Amino acid sequence: MAGAGTRILRAALGIKFAIVKPRNRLIVVGAVAQAIGAWSGAVGADFGPSNPFYAPSKLPFNAPPFDRIKDHDYKPAIEAGMAQQLAEIKQIAADPAPPTFDNTFVAMERSGRLLDRALAAFNCVSEANTNPILQEAKTALAPALAAHRDAIHLNAKLFARLTAVYRQRAALKLDAESLRLIEVEYDEFVHSGANLSAADKEQLKKLNQESSALSDAFANKLLAAAKAGRYLTADRAALAGLGEAQLAAAAQDAKSRNTEGYLIPLQNTTQQPVLASLSVRATRESIFRNSWDRTERGDANDTRSTIARLAQIRAQQAKLLGFPSHAAWVLKDQMAKTPEAALEFMAALVPVATATVLSEAKDIQAVIDAQRAGFALQPWDWAFYGEQVRKAKYDLDEAEIKPYFELNNVLEAGVFFAANQLYGISFKERKDIPVYEPEVRVFEVLDADGKALALFYCDYFKRDNKNGGAWMSQFVDQSTLLGTLPVVYNIANLPKPAPGEPALISFDDVTTLFHEFGHGLHGMFANTRYPSLSGTATARDFVEFPSQFNEHWAMYPSVFEHYAKHYKTGAPMPAALVEKIKKSKNFSAGYDLTEVLAAAELDMQWHALPAGAPLQNPDQFEKEALARTHLDIAAVPPRYRSSYFLHIWSSGYAAGYYAYIWTQMLNDDAFQWFEDNGALSRANGDRFRRMILSRGNTEDLAAMYLAWRGRAPSIDAMMKYRGLKPAQ
Ligand SMILES: [Zn+2]
């Protein structure tokens, strides 16, 4: 079945708001996706030939006909698409002919076309250009789509046929990609419980229900806890250090919640951005403690018993499915493959991270001492004094930089230029392709030989009806089986300039454009037969590799010089300024890595618990886990504490948080290969495209990387590019 979509949440390190969204799965937040069974499966009578999704698009590249699609067209098309796919699946399962690769796996690859095209368009607009009609449709569709996936995965007749083919696969004389399809799809079914006895299926279902209820409860408690954990004061002096705009926003926040004074809401992470500005130490400490204890106050929002039970249930689910721990179950289809591999990787980074963060702490303590403040650095002081260190060391003025980064120039003379130099592709703007919003631009991507390769949409400006952050996804997946070429889009939230003014962006934003375009290339270069294995449909600990890798070219001299030109004069950026950008890039690399490592270790330790382990005391567990992994550094708490770690308890990231750091290792290690081999060249680009970017999930990802790199990835390049210190 098409669509092993990978869901990547907002990235944690350096890569801000950089995600790739699943393609043919509804994008939903949290546990809504698990609310199974509310949908009856009825096809709305309101779906017929007048619906623009009824037939495949006749536009170039099968682009969505946004000129004809109305908000009310999506829901009936998606519902009809589910019904149609279920009918197709039923037919495959009931086929009187003996099961073959073609009449099972390939037939499933061909199924669900209507659902795919409607859902792909819906996912884009409901995130990037939403409104109440689309939001309502999304809420209604979430349980239906979850039930739809289950109906396919738990179809016993279908699974029996897949199993028959799976068992004889070695004798079938299939090509490598077809064999890979069999293994990936079969594993996905087994992963979902298709292999269990009726009694075990029943037990799994019960555990699933309890775990989904607990995940929901966790998310709700956390939401309430974050609200309750806000900082409220009537004393303006307590907020010294905030600018007028921040104070006005805090006053407005208080007002909108019908209270007086100033209100600072709590963010998801342990550290709170506002701590960088607040000069009153007592205020910083209060805000930090509000954050740290938000879900541990013994009140209705305390999540400790919820997560302890969740961890236990997950271990039991894994045991039913034949795995020693939840982490082992999750890691099975990832590049790392086992929790041990992920743990070993993290253990190797810990001494490097701590050596770096301790040296940063020294610099910060020196500033505190120079001001005769008379205290030892605490977590709530880090950002405030760190900011002073940053200013003293680099003092990078955004206003000075931005005139060199005009959006269109960055895109065409930077992002597109780098891709042209590496891969020979070129871009032609298409004004004739309909878009869902007039601001969206469309480019046809031409291959080095001039042939049509893909369609690329970009929608870069912030709007009120657009979700935050930046992401990539697709309207159409590449597949030679279906005869489709990729239609890819990038979304961002760049500040929109006043009419007639140029869009001048920060270097962070420049990096985001390169990052999302890196995902774009992974989609555009896809050259696979089966849509399920195409492009970005890879493991979570691989999918952020091509995107982060592409970020490296933003700072590469011949690329940078080509686009970083003053928007008025065309003058290149002064060398001193370029040097400042380079140096400041790694500021606080030790802190960033250490807090993420600590969170990733907590995640992995919780999910490595075996089914027989007793119910844990979360505080004690957390303390011991951090001590065991040598990450118990008082001034550097984990990015998320166990009791408010939304990613792992409610957002599908359990035993997966390490992937953020793992893919950093991959992309730095890959860039090192380029540097060792002459860096930017067509030969290097073409080789990377042939061996990695075009391959999707058609081969074991570790083997794919090994074949391209010539050895397994190492952390050496990551240390070098990120300015991390060797272990002491
Ligand atoms: Zn990304």
XYZ file of C-alpha atoms and ligand atoms in Angstrom:
729
model
C 0.000 0.000 0.000
C 1.353 3.389 -0.888
C 2.433 5.568 1.932
C 4.910 4.660 4.605
C 4.889 8.354 5.416
C 7.293 9.565 8.026
C 6.243 12.174 10.466
C 8.963 14.465 11.672
C 8.200 16.949 14.354
C 9.823 20.292 14.626
C 13.511 19.720 14.914
C 15.357 20.475 18.072
C 18.840 21.634 17.217
C 20.066 24.379 14.892
C 17.474 23.272 12.377
C 14.547 25.300 13.535
C 11.082 24.489 12.271
C 12.366 22.145 9.681
C 10.200 19.196 9.001
C 8.983 16.899 6.339
C 5.333 15.968 6.506
C 3.795 12.637 5.637
C 2.276 12.581 2.210
C -0.665 10.296 2.028
C -1.544 10.248 5.667
C -3.620 12.858 7.331
C -1.485 15.167 9.389
C -2.963 15.154 12.844
C -1.674 16.259 16.177
C -1.266 13.870 19.052
C -3.604 11.089 19.870
C -6.507 12.101 17.662
C -5.128 9.696 15.080
C -5.607 6.845 17.480
C -9.277 7.516 18.129
C -10.348 4.589 16.089
C -13.723 3.345 15.101
C -15.923 6.405 14.909
C -16.322 6.134 11.184
C -18.948 3.903 9.643
C -17.371 3.648 6.206
C -20.323 5.074 4.333
C -19.583 6.911 1.111
C -21.203 10.292 0.929
C -23.799 10.642 -1.801
C -22.228 14.012 -2.515
C -19.320 12.587 -4.480
C -19.562 12.390 -8.246
C -17.979 13.451 -11.535
C -18.404 17.122 -10.668
C -15.912 16.716 -7.816
C -12.484 17.884 -9.070
C -10.794 14.829 -7.505
C -13.116 12.375 -9.250
C -10.698 11.744 -12.130
C -6.888 12.061 -12.184
C -5.785 15.627 -12.813
C -5.245 16.501 -16.470
C -2.826 19.282 -15.572
C 0.900 18.908 -16.273
C 2.484 16.486 -13.748
C -1.058 15.634 -12.504
C -0.884 18.822 -10.444
C -3.940 19.451 -8.233
C -6.559 21.524 -10.086
C -6.710 24.254 -7.443
C -8.629 26.484 -9.841
C -11.566 24.062 -9.554
C -11.231 22.720 -6.001
C -13.574 24.210 -3.399
C -13.263 23.719 0.368
C -16.263 21.410 0.418
C -14.779 19.071 -2.197
C -12.098 17.526 0.018
C -14.061 15.586 2.605
C -16.381 13.685 0.227
C -13.439 12.893 -2.044
C -11.352 11.532 0.846
C -14.272 9.478 2.145
C -14.953 8.086 -1.308
C -11.224 7.455 -1.664
C -11.188 5.344 1.506
C -14.224 3.380 0.366
C -12.676 2.855 -3.036
C -9.415 1.624 -1.567
C -11.203 -0.723 0.815
C -13.104 -2.189 -2.142
C -9.819 -2.620 -4.003
C -8.222 -4.292 -0.982
C -11.231 -6.578 -0.575
C -10.843 -7.653 -4.164
C -7.127 -8.337 -3.708
C -7.862 -10.381 -0.583
C -10.626 -12.371 -2.296
C -8.744 -13.092 -5.513
C -9.395 -16.773 -6.413
C -5.991 -17.029 -8.140
C -3.054 -18.190 -6.007
C -1.212 -15.278 -4.435
C 1.614 -13.822 -6.498
C 3.788 -10.756 -6.057
C 1.800 -8.969 -8.769
C -1.698 -9.791 -7.551
C -0.900 -8.851 -3.938
C 1.940 -6.390 -3.337
C 1.844 -4.653 -6.714
C -1.949 -4.551 -6.702
C -1.816 -2.843 -3.315
C 0.668 -0.315 -4.660
C -1.850 0.538 -7.356
C -4.731 0.915 -4.894
C -5.936 4.101 -3.266
C -5.238 6.558 -6.071
C -8.279 8.744 -5.371
C -7.498 8.782 -1.662
C -3.876 9.747 -2.315
C -4.606 12.640 -4.635
C -7.374 14.083 -2.459
C -5.488 13.640 0.806
C -2.242 15.091 -0.540
C -3.978 18.296 -1.600
C -6.009 18.403 1.611
C -2.937 18.003 3.829
C -1.349 20.990 2.161
C -4.246 23.411 2.342
C -5.438 22.331 5.783
C -1.982 23.192 7.156
C -0.819 26.036 4.945
C -4.055 27.797 4.062
C -6.666 26.647 6.509
C -10.151 27.829 7.469
C -13.040 26.565 9.626
C -14.429 24.312 6.878
C -11.090 22.575 6.409
C -10.501 22.328 10.174
C -13.870 20.716 10.668
C -13.200 18.252 7.867
C -9.857 17.400 9.448
C -11.361 16.645 12.843
C -14.032 14.479 11.244
C -11.558 12.606 9.039
C -8.900 11.813 11.665
C -10.600 8.787 13.288
C -11.893 7.627 9.913
C -8.407 7.519 8.435
C -6.993 5.728 11.470
C -9.763 3.136 11.173
C -9.098 2.864 7.449
C -5.450 1.975 8.006
C -6.408 -0.597 10.629
C -9.011 -2.132 8.343
C -6.251 -2.835 5.847
C -3.559 -3.916 8.305
C -5.809 -6.258 10.226
C -7.499 -7.860 7.199
C -6.663 -11.522 7.902
C -7.351 -12.773 4.356
C -5.124 -10.127 2.854
C -2.362 -10.831 5.346
C -2.513 -14.566 4.598
C -1.875 -13.822 0.919
C 0.955 -11.402 1.704
C 2.499 -13.994 3.998
C 2.363 -16.662 1.307
C 4.304 -14.428 -1.073
C 6.657 -13.300 1.691
C 7.602 -16.910 2.488
C 8.431 -17.804 -1.101
C 10.135 -14.483 -1.911
C 13.613 -15.975 -2.236
C 12.420 -18.302 -5.012
C 10.585 -15.618 -6.985
C 13.603 -14.214 -8.855
C 12.501 -10.648 -8.179
C 14.629 -7.531 -8.504
C 16.035 -5.937 -5.338
C 13.436 -3.176 -5.164
C 10.559 -5.635 -5.373
C 12.097 -7.778 -2.646
C 12.511 -4.693 -0.513
C 8.831 -3.831 -1.051
C 7.802 -7.280 0.172
C 9.905 -6.964 3.287
C 8.927 -3.397 4.151
C 5.218 -3.978 3.656
C 5.152 -7.344 5.380
C 7.020 -5.872 8.353
C 4.551 -3.019 8.529
C 1.669 -5.469 8.795
C 3.454 -7.538 11.431
C 4.347 -4.337 13.229
C 0.661 -3.509 13.442
C -0.238 -6.892 14.902
C -1.414 -8.751 11.770
C 0.478 -11.866 12.845
C -1.163 -12.290 16.242
C -3.652 -14.925 17.356
C -7.213 -13.753 17.821
C -6.748 -13.697 21.605
C -3.517 -11.697 21.361
C -5.123 -9.303 18.866
C -7.869 -8.739 21.400
C -5.330 -8.087 24.147
C -3.339 -5.757 21.898
C -6.489 -3.869 21.085
C -7.182 -3.413 24.792
C -3.661 -2.179 25.414
C -3.921 0.123 22.384
C -7.114 1.584 23.751
C -5.662 2.158 27.201
C -2.480 3.621 25.792
C -4.357 5.916 23.454
C -6.562 7.094 26.327
C -3.485 7.707 28.483
C -1.748 9.601 25.670
C -4.804 11.777 25.343
C -4.952 12.320 29.084
C -1.268 13.199 29.087
C -1.717 15.782 26.321
C -4.692 17.347 28.073
C -2.969 17.488 31.451
C 0.110 18.997 29.862
C -1.924 21.642 28.108
C -3.634 22.588 31.375
C -0.315 22.443 33.233
C 1.337 24.774 30.754
C -1.519 27.200 31.163
C -1.328 27.051 34.930
C 2.451 27.389 34.829
C 2.395 30.826 33.238
C 4.132 33.651 35.045
C 1.909 36.534 36.080
C 3.011 39.748 37.723
C 1.695 43.266 38.241
C 5.214 44.481 38.940
C 6.759 45.902 35.799
C 10.147 46.105 37.497
C 10.227 42.299 37.831
C 10.301 42.140 34.050
C 13.269 44.470 33.605
C 15.178 43.605 30.470
C 12.158 43.036 28.259
C 11.665 45.434 25.375
C 8.590 47.634 24.970
C 7.114 45.284 22.374
C 7.569 42.246 24.652
C 6.014 44.099 27.587
C 3.082 45.173 25.469
C 2.582 41.579 24.337
C 2.730 40.388 27.968
C 0.154 42.997 28.985
C -2.033 41.970 26.063
C -1.713 38.293 27.045
C -2.877 39.151 30.560
C -5.780 41.171 29.245
C -6.931 38.465 26.863
C -7.131 36.119 29.850
C -9.118 38.668 31.808
C -6.439 39.471 34.317
C -4.349 42.494 35.201
C -0.625 42.954 34.842
C 1.804 41.059 32.660
C 1.628 37.447 31.660
C 4.442 35.271 30.296
C 3.089 32.008 28.885
C 5.034 28.765 29.282
C 6.695 27.195 26.229
C 7.006 23.425 25.690
C 10.717 23.214 26.417
C 12.437 23.309 29.808
C 14.249 26.530 28.980
C 12.066 29.546 28.292
C 13.154 32.036 25.595
C 12.300 35.018 27.772
C 15.045 34.033 30.258
C 17.629 35.421 27.843
C 16.342 38.961 28.437
C 15.169 39.091 32.051
C 17.721 40.801 34.276
C 16.004 40.156 37.633
C 17.367 36.838 38.809
C 14.419 36.025 41.078
C 12.027 36.382 38.134
C 14.154 34.063 36.039
C 14.215 31.483 38.798
C 10.419 31.648 39.252
C 9.784 31.191 35.564
C 12.248 28.331 35.364
C 10.713 26.557 38.363
C 7.242 27.001 36.886
C 8.540 25.242 33.810
C 10.431 22.460 35.582
C 7.608 21.550 37.961
C 4.681 22.183 35.660
C 3.468 18.589 35.671
C 4.772 17.578 39.093
C 2.678 19.529 41.572
C 0.531 16.727 42.862
C -2.549 18.403 41.379
C -4.918 17.344 38.589
C -2.264 18.176 35.991
C 0.380 15.885 37.456
C 1.368 13.452 34.709
C 3.703 11.144 36.641
C 1.334 8.241 37.161
C 0.170 8.563 33.538
C 3.644 8.231 32.050
C 4.659 5.441 34.409
C 1.681 3.376 33.259
C 2.225 4.347 29.601
C 5.794 3.087 29.715
C 4.568 -0.164 31.206
C 1.837 -0.639 28.587
C 4.237 0.057 25.745
C 6.600 -2.609 27.011
C 3.681 -5.053 27.177
C 2.554 -4.179 23.645
C 6.075 -4.793 22.399
C 6.207 -8.150 24.151
C 2.953 -9.224 22.472
C 4.447 -8.255 19.119
C 7.552 -10.292 19.881
C 10.025 -7.617 20.974
C 11.998 -7.291 24.228
C 11.058 -3.601 24.602
C 9.097 -0.822 22.969
C 12.360 0.688 21.742
C 13.308 -2.571 20.027
C 9.917 -2.600 18.278
C 10.279 1.015 17.115
C 13.897 0.708 15.978
C 13.320 -2.436 13.903
C 12.669 -0.507 10.673
C 14.985 2.415 11.414
C 18.504 2.904 10.114
C 19.912 2.346 13.613
C 17.955 -0.951 13.812
C 18.409 -1.589 17.550
C 18.193 0.435 20.765
C 21.737 -0.716 21.489
C 23.019 1.009 18.340
C 21.252 4.251 19.228
C 22.487 4.053 22.826
C 26.028 3.384 21.734
C 25.907 6.377 19.395
C 24.665 8.632 22.178
C 27.175 7.289 24.671
C 29.985 8.222 22.290
C 28.663 11.774 22.090
C 28.195 12.349 25.804
C 31.863 13.086 26.670
C 32.134 15.404 23.663
C 28.929 17.244 24.540
C 29.847 17.596 28.194
C 33.399 18.766 27.489
C 31.947 21.464 25.226
C 29.155 22.504 27.545
C 31.491 22.713 30.546
C 33.759 25.047 28.608
C 30.728 27.181 27.716
C 29.724 27.187 31.370
C 33.186 28.470 32.267
C 32.819 31.428 29.875
C 29.436 32.241 31.346
C 30.630 31.929 34.954
C 33.455 34.333 34.073
C 30.901 36.959 33.011
C 28.934 36.434 36.236
C 32.115 36.786 38.287
C 33.295 39.843 36.363
C 30.039 41.507 37.369
C 30.691 40.481 40.988
C 27.248 38.911 41.052
C 28.444 36.309 43.555
C 26.607 33.153 42.596
C 27.212 29.918 40.758
C 25.600 29.463 37.353
C 22.134 27.875 37.489
C 19.923 26.764 34.589
C 17.861 29.978 34.819
C 21.027 32.071 34.367
C 22.356 30.283 31.317
C 20.573 32.140 28.520
C 20.847 35.562 30.165
C 24.611 35.502 30.657
C 25.104 33.353 27.570
C 23.591 36.183 25.545
C 26.224 38.549 26.997
C 28.972 36.125 26.022
C 27.527 35.906 22.532
C 27.376 39.682 22.163
C 30.927 40.107 23.387
C 32.267 37.366 21.147
C 30.364 37.807 17.896
C 27.843 40.611 18.075
C 26.071 39.754 14.896
C 23.638 42.474 13.919
C 20.684 41.095 11.963
C 19.942 44.489 10.444
C 23.434 44.555 9.002
C 23.099 41.115 7.409
C 19.589 41.035 6.015
C 20.119 43.429 3.078
C 22.361 40.723 1.591
C 19.642 38.099 1.781
C 16.793 39.120 -0.490
C 14.392 36.187 -0.716
C 14.132 35.765 -4.480
C 17.836 36.132 -4.883
C 18.525 33.598 -2.130
C 16.134 31.182 -3.815
C 17.278 31.519 -7.404
C 20.930 32.545 -7.082
C 21.485 30.445 -3.955
C 19.226 27.415 -3.446
C 18.556 26.750 -7.145
C 22.118 27.660 -8.112
C 23.650 25.144 -5.681
C 21.343 22.420 -7.024
C 22.329 23.353 -10.566
C 26.037 23.175 -9.791
C 25.709 19.840 -8.038
C 23.090 18.067 -10.123
C 22.755 20.047 -13.348
C 19.045 20.728 -12.864
C 17.437 24.018 -13.882
C 14.227 25.847 -13.083
C 11.534 27.534 -15.119
C 8.720 29.452 -13.439
C 5.253 28.270 -14.511
C 2.540 30.865 -14.182
C -0.029 28.588 -15.807
C -0.283 26.043 -12.970
C -3.184 26.851 -10.632
C -2.278 27.547 -6.989
C -4.308 27.546 -3.741
C -3.112 31.029 -2.817
C -1.866 33.782 -5.148
C 1.439 34.063 -3.210
C 2.443 30.523 -4.117
C 5.029 30.204 -6.895
C 5.475 27.156 -9.118
C 8.632 26.067 -10.930
C 9.132 23.309 -13.411
C 12.361 21.474 -12.664
C 14.328 20.342 -15.705
C 16.903 17.618 -15.558
C 20.465 18.095 -16.836
C 19.377 16.715 -20.223
C 16.490 19.179 -20.395
C 13.781 16.603 -19.682
C 10.957 17.394 -17.265
C 11.864 16.126 -13.788
C 9.402 17.565 -11.292
C 7.165 20.412 -10.291
C 8.153 22.548 -7.305
C 5.779 24.853 -5.396
C 6.972 27.318 -2.785
C 4.813 29.163 -0.307
C 7.189 31.134 1.885
C 5.344 33.984 3.589
C 3.681 33.909 6.972
C -0.103 34.127 6.964
C -2.645 33.955 9.765
C -4.187 30.861 8.217
C -0.905 28.969 8.050
C 0.579 26.718 10.748
C 3.935 27.780 12.172
C 7.300 26.464 11.069
C 8.499 25.162 7.729
C 7.962 21.840 6.028
C 8.089 19.889 2.800
C 5.608 17.457 1.357
C 4.223 16.301 -1.984
C 1.073 16.534 -4.066
C 2.177 13.620 -6.242
C 4.711 10.883 -5.463
C 7.144 9.706 -8.097
C 6.557 6.127 -9.298
C 7.446 4.409 -12.549
C 4.741 1.831 -11.809
C 2.081 4.556 -11.808
C 3.884 6.681 -14.390
C 3.974 9.702 -12.097
C 6.582 12.419 -11.693
C 7.030 14.143 -8.331
C 5.120 17.286 -7.446
C 6.817 18.737 -4.377
C 6.125 21.731 -2.185
C 7.964 23.757 0.463
C 6.180 25.876 3.060
C 7.751 28.464 5.366
C 6.745 31.378 7.567
C 8.994 34.229 6.478
C 7.926 37.747 7.401
C 6.075 39.322 4.525
C 7.436 42.698 3.425
C 5.266 45.772 2.969
C 3.910 46.117 -0.596
C 6.681 47.154 -2.960
C 9.421 46.362 -0.434
C 11.933 43.529 -0.897
C 11.725 40.473 1.391
C 14.970 40.599 3.374
C 15.507 37.502 5.480
C 17.847 36.333 8.248
C 20.601 33.768 7.799
C 18.473 31.378 9.855
C 15.772 31.728 7.245
C 18.297 31.224 4.459
C 19.260 27.961 6.147
C 15.610 26.950 6.362
C 15.187 27.461 2.597
C 18.189 25.226 1.899
C 16.932 22.674 4.420
C 13.430 22.331 3.013
C 14.771 22.296 -0.515
C 17.008 19.406 0.563
C 13.851 17.451 1.394
C 12.538 18.686 -1.942
C 15.486 17.175 -3.800
C 14.921 13.857 -2.021
C 11.393 13.926 -3.452
C 12.276 15.304 -6.902
C 15.146 12.916 -7.605
C 13.101 9.884 -6.565
C 13.475 7.233 -9.207
C 11.712 4.161 -7.933
C 9.067 1.794 -9.174
C 6.846 1.598 -6.107
C 5.268 4.677 -4.561
C 5.595 3.194 -1.040
C 9.371 3.284 -1.333
C 9.663 6.590 -3.142
C 11.535 9.737 -2.114
C 11.169 10.774 1.508
C 9.243 7.619 2.516
C 12.239 6.535 4.594
C 12.917 5.967 8.278
C 12.757 8.813 10.750
C 16.476 8.528 11.502
C 17.273 8.997 7.810
C 14.718 11.439 6.427
C 16.352 14.554 7.917
C 19.702 13.615 6.431
C 19.267 14.974 2.847
C 17.701 18.176 4.176
C 20.375 18.942 6.767
C 23.020 17.943 4.262
C 21.720 20.555 1.823
C 22.109 23.250 4.506
C 25.880 22.932 4.183
C 25.813 24.567 0.745
C 24.358 27.799 2.116
C 27.754 28.684 3.574
C 29.864 27.106 0.826
C 32.048 29.914 -0.613
C 31.165 29.744 -4.331
C 27.446 29.400 -3.517
C 27.430 32.036 -0.784
C 29.254 34.565 -2.968
C 26.756 33.917 -5.717
C 23.682 34.874 -3.723
C 24.772 36.994 -0.721
C 24.711 40.340 -2.479
C 23.355 43.654 -1.281
C 19.847 44.012 -2.669
C 20.399 47.649 -3.663
C 24.008 47.803 -4.761
C 24.716 44.200 -5.700
C 27.882 44.411 -3.593
C 29.130 41.175 -2.033
C 28.915 40.802 1.738
C 32.041 42.213 3.441
C 34.438 39.468 4.497
C 34.363 40.507 8.160
C 30.594 40.021 8.244
C 30.833 36.603 6.581
C 33.398 35.613 9.194
C 31.039 36.664 11.988
C 28.224 34.532 10.592
C 30.524 31.538 10.355
C 31.790 31.941 13.909
C 28.439 32.603 15.531
C 26.910 29.530 13.907
C 28.285 27.242 16.582
C 27.607 29.441 19.542
C 26.113 27.341 22.362
C 26.602 24.114 20.401
C 27.521 22.335 23.642
C 24.368 23.384 25.458
C 22.116 22.579 22.515
C 23.589 19.138 22.061
C 23.686 18.287 25.766
C 20.071 19.186 26.504
C 18.865 17.220 23.469
C 21.086 14.255 24.332
C 19.690 14.228 27.867
C 16.133 14.192 26.517
C 16.981 11.538 23.932
C 18.562 9.358 26.616
C 15.498 9.721 28.837
C 13.309 8.715 25.897
C 15.410 5.661 25.096
C 15.774 4.580 28.737
C 12.014 4.731 29.333
C 11.297 2.711 26.215
C 14.026 0.152 26.764
C 12.173 -1.099 29.862
C 11.170 -4.754 29.521
C 7.553 -5.896 29.904
C 8.232 -7.373 33.334
C 9.622 -4.162 34.862
C 7.633 -2.759 37.788
C 5.781 0.527 37.590
C 8.454 3.228 37.805
C 8.685 6.275 40.009
C 9.302 8.899 37.283
C 11.461 11.239 39.389
C 13.685 8.482 40.619
C 13.815 6.887 37.169
C 14.795 10.172 35.560
C 17.454 10.910 38.144
C 19.003 7.481 37.790
C 18.787 7.485 33.989
C 20.622 10.817 33.775
C 23.249 9.695 36.278
C 23.748 6.400 34.476
C 24.306 8.175 31.165
C 26.554 10.884 32.705
C 24.143 13.653 31.772
C 23.225 14.799 35.268
C 24.637 18.309 34.923
C 22.852 20.719 37.241
C 23.129 23.776 34.991
C 22.064 21.868 31.855
C 18.716 20.157 32.396
C 17.173 17.967 29.680
C 15.361 19.825 26.907
C 12.202 18.095 28.109
C 11.674 16.470 31.467
C 10.014 13.029 31.420
C 6.786 14.408 32.835
C 6.310 16.985 30.051
C 7.974 15.246 27.125
C 5.138 15.608 24.620
C 7.090 14.099 21.714
C 7.414 10.715 23.356
C 4.156 10.349 25.284
C 1.709 11.765 22.803
C 3.251 12.724 19.468
C 4.453 9.412 18.089
C 8.122 10.048 18.810
C 8.668 7.353 21.433
C 12.167 5.853 21.174
C 12.691 8.210 18.237
C 14.034 11.435 19.683
C 17.632 10.345 19.089
C 16.917 10.642 15.346
C 17.485 14.399 15.496
C 21.117 13.868 16.495
C 21.614 10.736 14.417
C 20.755 12.576 11.207
C 23.163 15.354 12.185
C 25.904 12.794 12.318
C 24.874 11.521 8.877
C 24.727 14.884 7.168
C 28.033 16.140 8.578
C 29.719 12.841 7.798
C 28.332 13.067 4.247
C 29.519 16.620 3.759
C 32.955 15.556 4.918
C 32.960 13.027 2.058
C 32.218 15.854 -0.379
C 35.045 17.966 1.064
C 37.441 15.049 0.835
C 36.492 14.522 -2.800
C 36.618 18.022 -4.224
C 33.376 19.316 -2.626
C 31.000 20.970 -5.051
C 31.092 19.217 -8.411
C 28.693 17.586 -10.833
C 30.488 14.274 -10.440
C 30.029 14.299 -6.668
C 26.445 15.525 -6.934
C 25.478 12.946 -9.522
C 27.002 10.154 -7.473
C 25.099 11.289 -4.368
C 21.898 11.528 -6.387
C 22.369 8.097 -7.949
C 23.284 6.308 -4.713
C 21.198 8.181 -2.113
C 18.763 10.876 -3.243
C 17.048 8.861 -5.990
C 16.806 5.675 -3.963
C 14.067 6.418 -1.433
C 13.612 3.373 0.776
C 14.528 0.800 -1.879
C 17.411 -0.659 0.118
C 18.357 -1.156 3.748
C 19.322 2.414 4.667
C 22.485 1.525 6.565
C 23.670 -0.558 3.599
C 22.758 2.259 1.194
C 24.793 4.729 3.221
C 27.697 2.341 3.566
C 27.819 1.750 -0.192
C 27.924 5.470 -0.884
C 30.281 6.473 1.941
C 32.587 3.480 1.872
C 32.319 3.101 5.656
C 29.790 3.439 8.458
C 29.033 7.013 9.614
C 31.162 8.484 12.397
C 30.779 11.459 14.740
C 34.141 13.020 13.811
C 32.775 15.388 11.159
C 29.924 16.403 13.437
C 32.447 17.433 16.081
C 34.434 19.426 13.551
C 31.548 21.266 11.852
C 29.781 22.028 15.110
C 32.852 23.148 17.010
C 32.494 20.415 19.630
C 35.435 19.771 21.910
C 37.145 16.396 22.191
C 36.353 14.426 25.326
C 38.566 15.185 28.302
Zn 13.517 18.669 7.824
